[in-house]
Coordinates of C-alpha atoms and ligand atoms in Angstrom, one line a residue:
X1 CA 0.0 0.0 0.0
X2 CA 1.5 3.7 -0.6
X3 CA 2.5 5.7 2.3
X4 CA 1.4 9.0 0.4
X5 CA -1.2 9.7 -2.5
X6 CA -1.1 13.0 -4.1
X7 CA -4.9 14.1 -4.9
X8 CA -5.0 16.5 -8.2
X9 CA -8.2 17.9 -7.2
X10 CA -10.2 20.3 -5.6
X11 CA -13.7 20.7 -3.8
X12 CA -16.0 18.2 -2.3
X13 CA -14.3 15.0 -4.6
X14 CA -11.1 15.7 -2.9
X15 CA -12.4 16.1 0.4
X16 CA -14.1 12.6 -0.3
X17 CA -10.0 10.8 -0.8
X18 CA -8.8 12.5 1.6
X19 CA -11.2 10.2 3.8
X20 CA -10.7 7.2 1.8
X21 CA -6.7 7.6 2.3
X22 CA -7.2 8.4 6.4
X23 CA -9.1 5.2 6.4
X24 CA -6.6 3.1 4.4
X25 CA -3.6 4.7 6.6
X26 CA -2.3 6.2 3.9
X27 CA -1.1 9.9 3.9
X28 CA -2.9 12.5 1.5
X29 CA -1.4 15.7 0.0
X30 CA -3.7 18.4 -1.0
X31 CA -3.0 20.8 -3.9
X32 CA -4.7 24.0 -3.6
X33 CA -5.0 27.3 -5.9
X34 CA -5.0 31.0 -4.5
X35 CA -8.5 30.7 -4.2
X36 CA -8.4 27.7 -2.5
X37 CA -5.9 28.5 0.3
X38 CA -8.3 28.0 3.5
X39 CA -10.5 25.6 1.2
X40 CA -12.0 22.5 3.7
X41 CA -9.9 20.1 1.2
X42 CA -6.8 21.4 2.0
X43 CA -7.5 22.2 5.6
X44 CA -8.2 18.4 6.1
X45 CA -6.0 16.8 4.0
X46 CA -2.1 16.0 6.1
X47 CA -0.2 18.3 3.8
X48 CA -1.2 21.0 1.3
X49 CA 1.1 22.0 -1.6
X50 CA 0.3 25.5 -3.1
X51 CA 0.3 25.1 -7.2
X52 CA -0.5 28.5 -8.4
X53 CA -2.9 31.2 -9.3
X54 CA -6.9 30.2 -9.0
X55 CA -7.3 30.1 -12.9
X56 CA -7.9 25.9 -13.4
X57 CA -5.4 26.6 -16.1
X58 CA -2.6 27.9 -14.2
X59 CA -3.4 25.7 -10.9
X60 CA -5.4 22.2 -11.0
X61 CA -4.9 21.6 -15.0
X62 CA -1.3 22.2 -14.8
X63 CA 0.4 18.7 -15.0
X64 CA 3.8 19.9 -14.4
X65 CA 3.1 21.3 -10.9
X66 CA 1.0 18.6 -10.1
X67 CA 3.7 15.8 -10.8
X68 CA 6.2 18.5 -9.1
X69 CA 3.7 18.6 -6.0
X70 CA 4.1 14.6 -5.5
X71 CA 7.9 14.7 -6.4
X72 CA 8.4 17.5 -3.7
X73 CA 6.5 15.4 -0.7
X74 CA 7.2 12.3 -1.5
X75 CA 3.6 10.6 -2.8
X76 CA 4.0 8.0 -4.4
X77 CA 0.5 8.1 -6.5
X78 CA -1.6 10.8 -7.9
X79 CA -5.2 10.7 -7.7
X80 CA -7.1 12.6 -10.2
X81 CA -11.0 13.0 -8.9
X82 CA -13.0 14.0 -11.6
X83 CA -13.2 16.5 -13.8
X84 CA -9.3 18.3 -14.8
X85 CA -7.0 16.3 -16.1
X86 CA -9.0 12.8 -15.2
X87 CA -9.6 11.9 -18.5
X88 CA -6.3 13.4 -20.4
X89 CA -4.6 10.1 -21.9
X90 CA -1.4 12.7 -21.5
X91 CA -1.7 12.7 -18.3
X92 CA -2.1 9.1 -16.8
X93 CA 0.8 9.0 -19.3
X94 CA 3.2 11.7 -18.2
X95 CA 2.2 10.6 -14.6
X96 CA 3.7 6.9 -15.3
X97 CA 6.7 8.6 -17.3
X98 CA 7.5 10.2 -14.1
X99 CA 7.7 7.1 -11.9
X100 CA 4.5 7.6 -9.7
X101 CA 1.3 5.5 -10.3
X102 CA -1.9 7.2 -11.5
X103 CA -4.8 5.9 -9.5
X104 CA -7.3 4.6 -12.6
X105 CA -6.6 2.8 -16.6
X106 CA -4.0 3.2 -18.3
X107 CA -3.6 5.7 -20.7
X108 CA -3.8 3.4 -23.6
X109 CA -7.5 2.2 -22.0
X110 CA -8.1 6.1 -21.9
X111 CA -7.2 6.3 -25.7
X112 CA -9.2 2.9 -26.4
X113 CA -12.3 4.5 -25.4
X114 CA -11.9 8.4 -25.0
X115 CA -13.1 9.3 -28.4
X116 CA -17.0 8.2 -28.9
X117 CA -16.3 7.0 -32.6
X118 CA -13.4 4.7 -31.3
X119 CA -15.6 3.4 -28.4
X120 CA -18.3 2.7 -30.8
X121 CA -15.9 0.9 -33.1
X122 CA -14.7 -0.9 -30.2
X123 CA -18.1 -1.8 -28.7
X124 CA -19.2 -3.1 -32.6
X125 CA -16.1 -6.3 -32.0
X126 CA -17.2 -6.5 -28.2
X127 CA -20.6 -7.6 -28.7
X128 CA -22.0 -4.5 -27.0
X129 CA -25.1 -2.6 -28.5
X130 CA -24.4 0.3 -29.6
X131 CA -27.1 2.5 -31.7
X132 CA -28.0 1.1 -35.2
X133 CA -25.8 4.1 -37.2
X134 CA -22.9 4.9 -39.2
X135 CA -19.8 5.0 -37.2
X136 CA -17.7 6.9 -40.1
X137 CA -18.3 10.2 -41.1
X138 CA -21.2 11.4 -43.7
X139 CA -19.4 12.2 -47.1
X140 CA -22.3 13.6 -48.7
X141 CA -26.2 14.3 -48.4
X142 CA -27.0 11.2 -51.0
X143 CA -25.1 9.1 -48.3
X144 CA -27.0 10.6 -45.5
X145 CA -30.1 10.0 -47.5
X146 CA -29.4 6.1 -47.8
X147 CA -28.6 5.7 -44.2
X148 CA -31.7 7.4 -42.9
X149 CA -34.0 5.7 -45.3
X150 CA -32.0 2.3 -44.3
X151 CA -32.0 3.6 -40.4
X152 CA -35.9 4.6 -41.1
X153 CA -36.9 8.1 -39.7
X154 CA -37.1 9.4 -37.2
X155 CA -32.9 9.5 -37.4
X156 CA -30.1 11.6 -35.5
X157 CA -27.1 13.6 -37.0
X158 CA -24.3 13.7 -34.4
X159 CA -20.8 15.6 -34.9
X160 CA -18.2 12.6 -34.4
X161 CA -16.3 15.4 -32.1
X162 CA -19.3 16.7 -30.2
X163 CA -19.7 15.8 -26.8
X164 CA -22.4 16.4 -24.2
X165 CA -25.1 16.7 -26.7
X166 CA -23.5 19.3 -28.2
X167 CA -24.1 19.4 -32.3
X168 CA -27.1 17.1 -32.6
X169 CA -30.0 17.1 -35.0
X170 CA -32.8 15.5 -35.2
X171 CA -34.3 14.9 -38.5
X172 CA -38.1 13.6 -38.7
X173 CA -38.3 13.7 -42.3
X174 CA -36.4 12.6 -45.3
X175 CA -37.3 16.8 -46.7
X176 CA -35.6 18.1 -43.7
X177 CA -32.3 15.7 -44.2
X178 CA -30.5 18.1 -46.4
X179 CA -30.8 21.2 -44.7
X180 CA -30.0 19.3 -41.4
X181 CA -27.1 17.8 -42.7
X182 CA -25.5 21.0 -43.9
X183 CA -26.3 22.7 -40.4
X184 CA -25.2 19.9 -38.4
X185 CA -21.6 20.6 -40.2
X186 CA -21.4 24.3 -39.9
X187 CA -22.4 23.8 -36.2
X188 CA -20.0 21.2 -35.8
X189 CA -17.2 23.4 -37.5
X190 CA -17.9 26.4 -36.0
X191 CA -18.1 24.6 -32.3
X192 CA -15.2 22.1 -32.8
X193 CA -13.3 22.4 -35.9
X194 CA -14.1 19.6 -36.9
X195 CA -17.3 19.3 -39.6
X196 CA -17.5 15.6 -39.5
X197 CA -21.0 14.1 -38.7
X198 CA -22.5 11.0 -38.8
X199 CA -26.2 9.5 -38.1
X200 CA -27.6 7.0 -35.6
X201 CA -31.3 5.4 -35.0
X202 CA -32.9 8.3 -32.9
X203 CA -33.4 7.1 -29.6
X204 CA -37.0 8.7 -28.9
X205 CA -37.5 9.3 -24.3
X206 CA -35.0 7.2 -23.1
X207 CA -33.7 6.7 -19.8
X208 CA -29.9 7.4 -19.2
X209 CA -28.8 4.3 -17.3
X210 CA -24.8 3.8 -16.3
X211 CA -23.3 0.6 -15.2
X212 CA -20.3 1.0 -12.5
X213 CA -17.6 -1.5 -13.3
X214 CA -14.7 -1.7 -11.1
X215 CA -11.8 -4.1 -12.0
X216 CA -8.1 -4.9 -10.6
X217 CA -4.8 -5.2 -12.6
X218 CA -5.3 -9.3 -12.0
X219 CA -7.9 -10.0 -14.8
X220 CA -11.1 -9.3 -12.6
X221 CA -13.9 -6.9 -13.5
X222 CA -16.9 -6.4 -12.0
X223 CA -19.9 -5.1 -12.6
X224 CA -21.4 -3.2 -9.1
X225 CA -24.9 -2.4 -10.6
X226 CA -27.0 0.5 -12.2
X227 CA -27.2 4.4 -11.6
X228 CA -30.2 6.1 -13.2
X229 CA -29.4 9.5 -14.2
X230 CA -32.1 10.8 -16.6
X231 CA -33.2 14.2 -14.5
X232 CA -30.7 16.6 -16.7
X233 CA -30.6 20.2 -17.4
X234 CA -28.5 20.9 -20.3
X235 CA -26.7 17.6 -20.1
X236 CA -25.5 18.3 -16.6
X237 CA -26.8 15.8 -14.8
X238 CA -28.8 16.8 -11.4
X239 CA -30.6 14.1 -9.9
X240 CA -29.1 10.4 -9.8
X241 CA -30.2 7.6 -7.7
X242 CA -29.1 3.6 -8.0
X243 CA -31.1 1.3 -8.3
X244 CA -33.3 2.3 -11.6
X245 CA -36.7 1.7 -11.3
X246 CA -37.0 0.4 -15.2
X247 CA -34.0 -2.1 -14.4
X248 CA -35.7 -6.0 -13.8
X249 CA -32.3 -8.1 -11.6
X250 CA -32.3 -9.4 -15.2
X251 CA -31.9 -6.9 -16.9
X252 CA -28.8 -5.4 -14.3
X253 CA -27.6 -9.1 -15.5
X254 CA -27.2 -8.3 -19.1
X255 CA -26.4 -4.3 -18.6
X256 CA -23.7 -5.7 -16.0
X257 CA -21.8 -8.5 -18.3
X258 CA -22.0 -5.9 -21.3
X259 CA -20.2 -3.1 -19.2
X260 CA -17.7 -6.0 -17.9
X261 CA -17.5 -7.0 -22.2
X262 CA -17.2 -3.8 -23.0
X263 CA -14.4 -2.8 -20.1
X264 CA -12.3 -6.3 -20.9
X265 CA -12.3 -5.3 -24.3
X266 CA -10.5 -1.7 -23.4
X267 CA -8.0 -3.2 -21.3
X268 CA -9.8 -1.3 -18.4
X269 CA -8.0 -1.0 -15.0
X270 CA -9.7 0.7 -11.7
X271 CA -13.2 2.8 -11.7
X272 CA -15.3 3.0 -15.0
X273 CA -18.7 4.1 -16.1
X274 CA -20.6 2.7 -19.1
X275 CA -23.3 4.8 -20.2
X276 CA -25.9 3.5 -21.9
X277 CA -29.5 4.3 -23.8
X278 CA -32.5 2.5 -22.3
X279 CA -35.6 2.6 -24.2
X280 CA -39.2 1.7 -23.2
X281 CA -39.3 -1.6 -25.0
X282 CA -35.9 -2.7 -22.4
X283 CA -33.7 -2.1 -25.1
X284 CA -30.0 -0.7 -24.2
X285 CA -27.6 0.6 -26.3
X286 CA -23.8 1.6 -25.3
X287 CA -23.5 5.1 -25.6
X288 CA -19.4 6.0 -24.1
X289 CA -17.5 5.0 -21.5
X290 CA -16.3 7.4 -18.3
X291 CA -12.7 6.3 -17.7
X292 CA -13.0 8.1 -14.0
X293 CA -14.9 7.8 -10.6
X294 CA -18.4 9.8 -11.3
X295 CA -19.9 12.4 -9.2
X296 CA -22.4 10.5 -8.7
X297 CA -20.4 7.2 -7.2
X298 CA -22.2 7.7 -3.5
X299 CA -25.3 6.3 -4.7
X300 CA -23.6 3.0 -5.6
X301 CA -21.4 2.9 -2.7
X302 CA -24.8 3.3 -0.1
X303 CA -26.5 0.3 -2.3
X304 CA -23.2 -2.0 -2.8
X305 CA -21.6 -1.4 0.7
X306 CA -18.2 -0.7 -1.1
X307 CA -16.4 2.3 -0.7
X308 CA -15.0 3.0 -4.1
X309 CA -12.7 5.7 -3.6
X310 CA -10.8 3.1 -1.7
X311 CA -10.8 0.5 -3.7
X312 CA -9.3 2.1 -6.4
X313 CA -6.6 3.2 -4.1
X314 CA -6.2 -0.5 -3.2
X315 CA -6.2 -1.4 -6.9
X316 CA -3.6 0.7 -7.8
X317 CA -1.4 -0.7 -5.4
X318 CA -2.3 -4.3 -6.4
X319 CA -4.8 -5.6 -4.5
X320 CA -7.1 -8.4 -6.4
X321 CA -10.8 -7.9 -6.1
X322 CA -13.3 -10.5 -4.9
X323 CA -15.8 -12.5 -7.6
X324 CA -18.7 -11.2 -9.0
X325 CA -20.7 -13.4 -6.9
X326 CA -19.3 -11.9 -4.1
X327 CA -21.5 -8.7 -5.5
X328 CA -24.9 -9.2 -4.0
X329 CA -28.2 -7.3 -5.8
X330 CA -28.6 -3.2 -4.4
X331 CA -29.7 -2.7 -1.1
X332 CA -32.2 -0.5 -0.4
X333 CA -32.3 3.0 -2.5
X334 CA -30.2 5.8 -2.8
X335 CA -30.5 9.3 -4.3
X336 CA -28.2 11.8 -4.8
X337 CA -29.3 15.7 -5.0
X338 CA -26.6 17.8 -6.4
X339 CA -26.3 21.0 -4.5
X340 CA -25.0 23.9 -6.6
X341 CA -24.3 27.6 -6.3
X342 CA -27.2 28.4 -9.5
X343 CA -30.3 30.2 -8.5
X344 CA -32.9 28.0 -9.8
X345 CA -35.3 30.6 -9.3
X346 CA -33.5 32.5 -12.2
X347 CA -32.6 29.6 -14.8
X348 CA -29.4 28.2 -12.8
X349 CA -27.9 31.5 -13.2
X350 CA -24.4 31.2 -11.2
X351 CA -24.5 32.5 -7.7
X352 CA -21.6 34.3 -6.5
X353 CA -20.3 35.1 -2.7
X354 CA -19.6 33.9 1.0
X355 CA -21.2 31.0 2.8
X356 CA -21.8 32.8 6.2
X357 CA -23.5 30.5 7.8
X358 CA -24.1 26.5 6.6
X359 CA -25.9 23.7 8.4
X360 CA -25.5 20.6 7.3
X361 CA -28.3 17.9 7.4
X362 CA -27.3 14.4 9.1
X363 CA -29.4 11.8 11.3
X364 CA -30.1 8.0 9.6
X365 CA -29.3 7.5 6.2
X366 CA -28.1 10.9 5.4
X367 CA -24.5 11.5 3.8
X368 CA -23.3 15.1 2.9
X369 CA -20.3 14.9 0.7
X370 CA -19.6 18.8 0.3
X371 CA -16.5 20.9 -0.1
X372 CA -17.6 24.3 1.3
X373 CA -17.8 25.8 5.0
X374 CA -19.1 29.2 6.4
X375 CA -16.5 31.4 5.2
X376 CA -16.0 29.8 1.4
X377 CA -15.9 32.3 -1.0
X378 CA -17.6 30.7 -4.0
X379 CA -16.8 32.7 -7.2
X380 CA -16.9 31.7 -11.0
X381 CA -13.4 30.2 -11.6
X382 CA -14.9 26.4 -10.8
X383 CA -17.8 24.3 -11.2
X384 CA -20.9 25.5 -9.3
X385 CA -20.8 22.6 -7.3
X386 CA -20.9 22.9 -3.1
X387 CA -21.8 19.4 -2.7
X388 CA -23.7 16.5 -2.9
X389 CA -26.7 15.4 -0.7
X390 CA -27.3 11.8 -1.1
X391 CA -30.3 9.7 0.9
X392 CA -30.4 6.3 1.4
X393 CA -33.7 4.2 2.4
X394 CA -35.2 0.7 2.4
X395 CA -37.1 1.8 -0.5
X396 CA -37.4 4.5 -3.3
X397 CA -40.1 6.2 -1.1
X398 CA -38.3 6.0 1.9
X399 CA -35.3 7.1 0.6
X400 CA -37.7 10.1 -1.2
X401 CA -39.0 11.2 2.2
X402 CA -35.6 10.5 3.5
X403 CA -33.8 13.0 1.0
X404 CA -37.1 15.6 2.1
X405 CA -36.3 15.6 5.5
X406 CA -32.6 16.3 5.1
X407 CA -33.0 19.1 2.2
X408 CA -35.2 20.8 4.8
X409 CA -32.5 21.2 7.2
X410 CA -29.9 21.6 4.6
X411 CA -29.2 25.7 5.4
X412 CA -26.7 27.6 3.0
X413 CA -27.1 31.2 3.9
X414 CA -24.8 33.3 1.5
X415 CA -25.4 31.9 -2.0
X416 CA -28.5 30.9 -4.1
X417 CA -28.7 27.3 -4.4
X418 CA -30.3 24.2 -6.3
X419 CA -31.9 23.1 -3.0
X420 CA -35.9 24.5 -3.4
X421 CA -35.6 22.9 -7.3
X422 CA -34.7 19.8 -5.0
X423 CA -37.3 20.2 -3.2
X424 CA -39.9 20.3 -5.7
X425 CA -38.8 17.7 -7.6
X426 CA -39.3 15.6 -4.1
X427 CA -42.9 16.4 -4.0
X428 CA -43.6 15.9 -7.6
X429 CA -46.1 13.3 -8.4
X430 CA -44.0 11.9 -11.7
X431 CA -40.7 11.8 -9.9
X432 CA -42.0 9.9 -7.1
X433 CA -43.7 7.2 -9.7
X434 CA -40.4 7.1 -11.3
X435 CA -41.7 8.0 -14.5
X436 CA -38.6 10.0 -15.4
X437 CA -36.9 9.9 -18.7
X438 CA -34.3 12.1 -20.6
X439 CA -36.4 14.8 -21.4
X440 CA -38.4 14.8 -18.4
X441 CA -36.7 17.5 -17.0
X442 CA -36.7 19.7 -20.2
X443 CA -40.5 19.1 -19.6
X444 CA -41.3 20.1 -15.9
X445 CA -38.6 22.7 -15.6
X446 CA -41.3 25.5 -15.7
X447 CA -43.2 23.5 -12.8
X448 CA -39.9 23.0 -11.1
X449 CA -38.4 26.3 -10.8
X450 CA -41.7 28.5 -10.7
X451 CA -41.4 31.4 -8.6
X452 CA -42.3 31.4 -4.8
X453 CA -41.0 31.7 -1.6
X454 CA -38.7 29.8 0.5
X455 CA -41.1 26.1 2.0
X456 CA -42.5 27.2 5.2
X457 CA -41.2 27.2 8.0
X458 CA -37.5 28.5 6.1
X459 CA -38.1 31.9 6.1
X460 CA -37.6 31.7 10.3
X461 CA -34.2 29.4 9.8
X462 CA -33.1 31.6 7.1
X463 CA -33.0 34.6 9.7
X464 CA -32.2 32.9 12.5
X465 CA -29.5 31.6 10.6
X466 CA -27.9 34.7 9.5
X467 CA -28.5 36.3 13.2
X468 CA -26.4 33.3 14.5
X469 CA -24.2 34.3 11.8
X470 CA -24.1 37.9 12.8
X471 CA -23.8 36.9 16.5
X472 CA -21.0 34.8 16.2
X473 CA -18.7 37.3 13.6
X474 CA -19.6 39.9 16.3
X475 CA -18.0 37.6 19.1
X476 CA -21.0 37.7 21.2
X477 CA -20.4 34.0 21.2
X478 CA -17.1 33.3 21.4
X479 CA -17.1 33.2 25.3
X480 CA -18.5 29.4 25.9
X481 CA -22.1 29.6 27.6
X482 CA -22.5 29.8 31.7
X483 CA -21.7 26.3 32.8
X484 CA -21.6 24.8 29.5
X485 CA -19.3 23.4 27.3
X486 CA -17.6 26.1 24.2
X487 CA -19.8 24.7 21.6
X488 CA -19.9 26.6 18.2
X489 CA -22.7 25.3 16.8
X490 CA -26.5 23.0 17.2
X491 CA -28.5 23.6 20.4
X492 CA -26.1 25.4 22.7
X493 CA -25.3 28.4 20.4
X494 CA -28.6 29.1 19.1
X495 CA -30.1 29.1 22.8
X496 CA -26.9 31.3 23.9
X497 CA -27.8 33.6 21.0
X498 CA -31.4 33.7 22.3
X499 CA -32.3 32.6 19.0
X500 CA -34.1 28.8 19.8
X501 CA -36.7 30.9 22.0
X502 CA -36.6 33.9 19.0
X503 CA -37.5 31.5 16.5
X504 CA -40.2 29.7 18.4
X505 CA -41.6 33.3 18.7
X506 CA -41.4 34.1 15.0
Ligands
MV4_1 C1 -28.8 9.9 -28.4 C2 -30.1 10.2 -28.0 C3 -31.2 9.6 -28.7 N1 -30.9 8.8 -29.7 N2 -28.6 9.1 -29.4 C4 -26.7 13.2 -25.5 C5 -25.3 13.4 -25.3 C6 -24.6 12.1 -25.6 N3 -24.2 11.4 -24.4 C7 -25.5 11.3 -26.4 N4 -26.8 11.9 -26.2 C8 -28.0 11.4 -26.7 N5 -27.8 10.5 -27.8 C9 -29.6 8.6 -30.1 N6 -29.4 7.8 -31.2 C10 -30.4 11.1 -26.9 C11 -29.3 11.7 -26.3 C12 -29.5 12.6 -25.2 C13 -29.2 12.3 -23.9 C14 -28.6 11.1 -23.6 C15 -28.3 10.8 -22.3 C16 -28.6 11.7 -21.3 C17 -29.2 12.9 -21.6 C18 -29.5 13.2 -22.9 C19 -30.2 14.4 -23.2 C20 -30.4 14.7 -24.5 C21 -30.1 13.8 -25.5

């Protein structure tokens, strides 16, 4: 096992290895920006290595300073996150090239997979589904025009480098394929340089369904189940929750051994995600392959009992994995509420300035894997999010009401958040029927994000909370209460501030 892992990261995802190394006994080194210099991540982690300027460019997606931060203390392994440089094939390189291990694939499974024309080509010899299509570009419309009429409408032009949804068409029509087709390649050109498209079977309201593999460097990989992540805005995924309510134990069988196919056949090493395409008829189809640990791991970790962040710390230091039958079906349900700094009140506009006062929910079943504290300054040079609120329950409902109760006392006073939109989507008749799919979202958002008040009751915590705020920066309760022990937050301070008996009263 290493004595020291470097973690090239930032926020709540490096907050989350710095627990996985404490609990392995191994020793974690922080890197942190300007911006980040009394950041939770770094205050937590054993050392912290300043690498530069807040910028991402100058700080956490500078590989140089990174491999010079691990050099310089002595860690023996760098561990990406997510995000950054996760996913550069450089990278994973350089970081071998160096003498340190990189702690997920190899490069050359990064390379296998990292493009979403090589993965498909990779997937058609693997026996994995993949979208009836063309997998080589369009070199003209009367091509296009076969295809489609052999693909039958309704048919979807993709650019080969697009990503994220970005440069999609859908044509309904073989009249509209022409025009399409020519827009699909200026769009493509002007967003990535790169005019290639090609066309695939359009997929009409499927569910987005991901299967977490997880294999060692001794020829096992395992399949650890689904995540359904279909509630997205803009292809930024906002909701997740494992088990999926359209997946049968069956069908996990199938969507498992084609992830582990599809995985073997990339020479995969460590953490993984395959995403895949579920229709309404059970169909799946492999759309690409995440050669990193997801946001969204918790969910799997609070149905599988593993903890993953460890085991692919254990991984990369050689450790075999048990058998698949080892894996038992998902326990219970989780769900996962991203909590961001956009006011969804005002179309997940970014929210900008200083967490003055946060309480964080806890009790049964409740995990808060956050990066922030009163005092964070949250401005625009990183990802909007503050951290994730995951629930976990015997059942979906109970894990529903579970994730209700704790994004009720969830309290972030400072910044707008995503944590009403949560809210709503909670109590929303659909949601809790599980009858979600990709475009669900797209759908409700007007619903979701209508105007309105804080629930009732916040309006009360909301003041309270910034009073308690106020009370504390103005030292009033710095002294610890008459007889009692200093505490700095829960019961004793609010009663000290007189603010229990104030709220009662409000
Ligand atoms: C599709 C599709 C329907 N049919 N392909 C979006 C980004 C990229 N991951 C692939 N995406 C899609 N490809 C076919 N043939 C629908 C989507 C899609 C989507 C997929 C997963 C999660 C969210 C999505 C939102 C919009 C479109």
């Amino acid at each position: 096992m290493f004595d020291k892992v470097l973690i090239a990261n930032r926020g709540e995802i490096a907050l989350r290895i710095v627990r996985a190394c404490r609990e392995l006994g191994v020793g974690s080194v922080a890197v942190y920006s300007d911006a980040d210099a009394t950041a939770p991540h770094a205050r937590e982690a054993d050392e912290a290595v300043h690498i530069g300027p807040s910028p991402s460019r100058e700080s956490y997606l500078r590989a140089d300073r990174l491999i010079d931060a691990a050099r310089r203390t002595g860690a023996e392994a760098i561990h990406p996150g997510y995000g950054f440089l996760s996913e550069r094939e450089n990278f994973a390189r350089e970081v071998v090239e160096a003498g340190l291990v990189f702690i997920g694939p190899p490069a050359s499974a990064i390379a296998a997979v990292g493009s979403k024309t090589a993965a498909r080509a990779l997937a058609g010899t693997a026996n994995v589904p993949v979208v009836p299509g063309t997998t080589e570009p369009l070199r003209s419309v009367h091509e296009a025009s076969e295809a489609a009429q052999r693909l039958g409408y309704p048919v979807l032009l993709k650019a080969s480098a697009g990503g994220g949804g970005k440069g999609m068409r859908v044509v309904r029509a073989a009249v509209e394929l022409a025009g399409a087709l020519e827009a699909a390649k200026r769009e493509a050109m002007a967003s990535f340089g790169d005019d290639a498209v090609y066309v695939e079977k359009y997929i009409a309201g499927p569910r987005h369904v991901e299967i977490q593999v997880l294999g060692d460097a001794h020829g096992t990989m395992l399949s650890l189940g689904e995540r359904e992540c279909s509630i997205q805005r803009r292809h930024q995924k906002m909701i997740e929750e494992a088990p999926s309510v359209a997946v049968s134990p069956e069908l996990r069988r199938r969507m498992g051994e084609t992830a582990v196919r599809m995985a073997k056949a990339a020479g995969y090493v460590n953490a993984g995600t395959c995403e895949f395409l579920l229709d309404a008829n059970g169909e799946f189809y492999f759309l690409e392959m995440n050669t990193r640990l997801q946001v969204e791991h918790p969910v799997t970790e609070l149905v599988t009992g593993l903890d993953l962040v460890q085991w692919q710390i254990r991984i990369a230091a050689g450790e075999k994995l048990p058998q698949q039958s080892a894996i038992a079906e998902p326990r219970g349900w989780a769900i996962e509420c991203r909590i961001t700094s956009e006011d969804a009140g005002n179309d997940f506009l970014p929210s900008t300035g200083v967490i003055s006062f946060l309480r964080v929910p806890g009790g049964p079943g409740v995990r808060w894997d956050g990066g922030v504290g009163a005092g964070s300054e949250i401005g625009l040079h990183y990802d909007p999010l503050l951290g994730k609120l995951i629930a976990w329950g015997d059942t979906r409902d109970a894990a529903i009401a579970r994730m209700r109760r704790a994004l009720l006392e969830l309290t972030i006073v400072g910044v707008e958040t995503s944590r009403d939109f949560h809210l709503r989507v909670m109590d929303d008749a659909e949601f809790q029927r599980g009858a979600i799919d990709i475009q669900w979202l797209e759908r409700r958002l007007p619903s979701l994000t209508a105007g309105g008040g804080m629930p009732e009751g916040e309006v009360a915590v909301a003041i309270a909370a910034a009073l308690l705020a106020e009370s504390e920066r103005a030292g009033r309760l710095a002294a610890p209460p008459r007889g009692g022990t200093a505490t700095t937050g829960g019961d004793g301070a609010w009663r000290e501030a007189g603010l229990r008996d104030g709220l009662r009263s409000l």
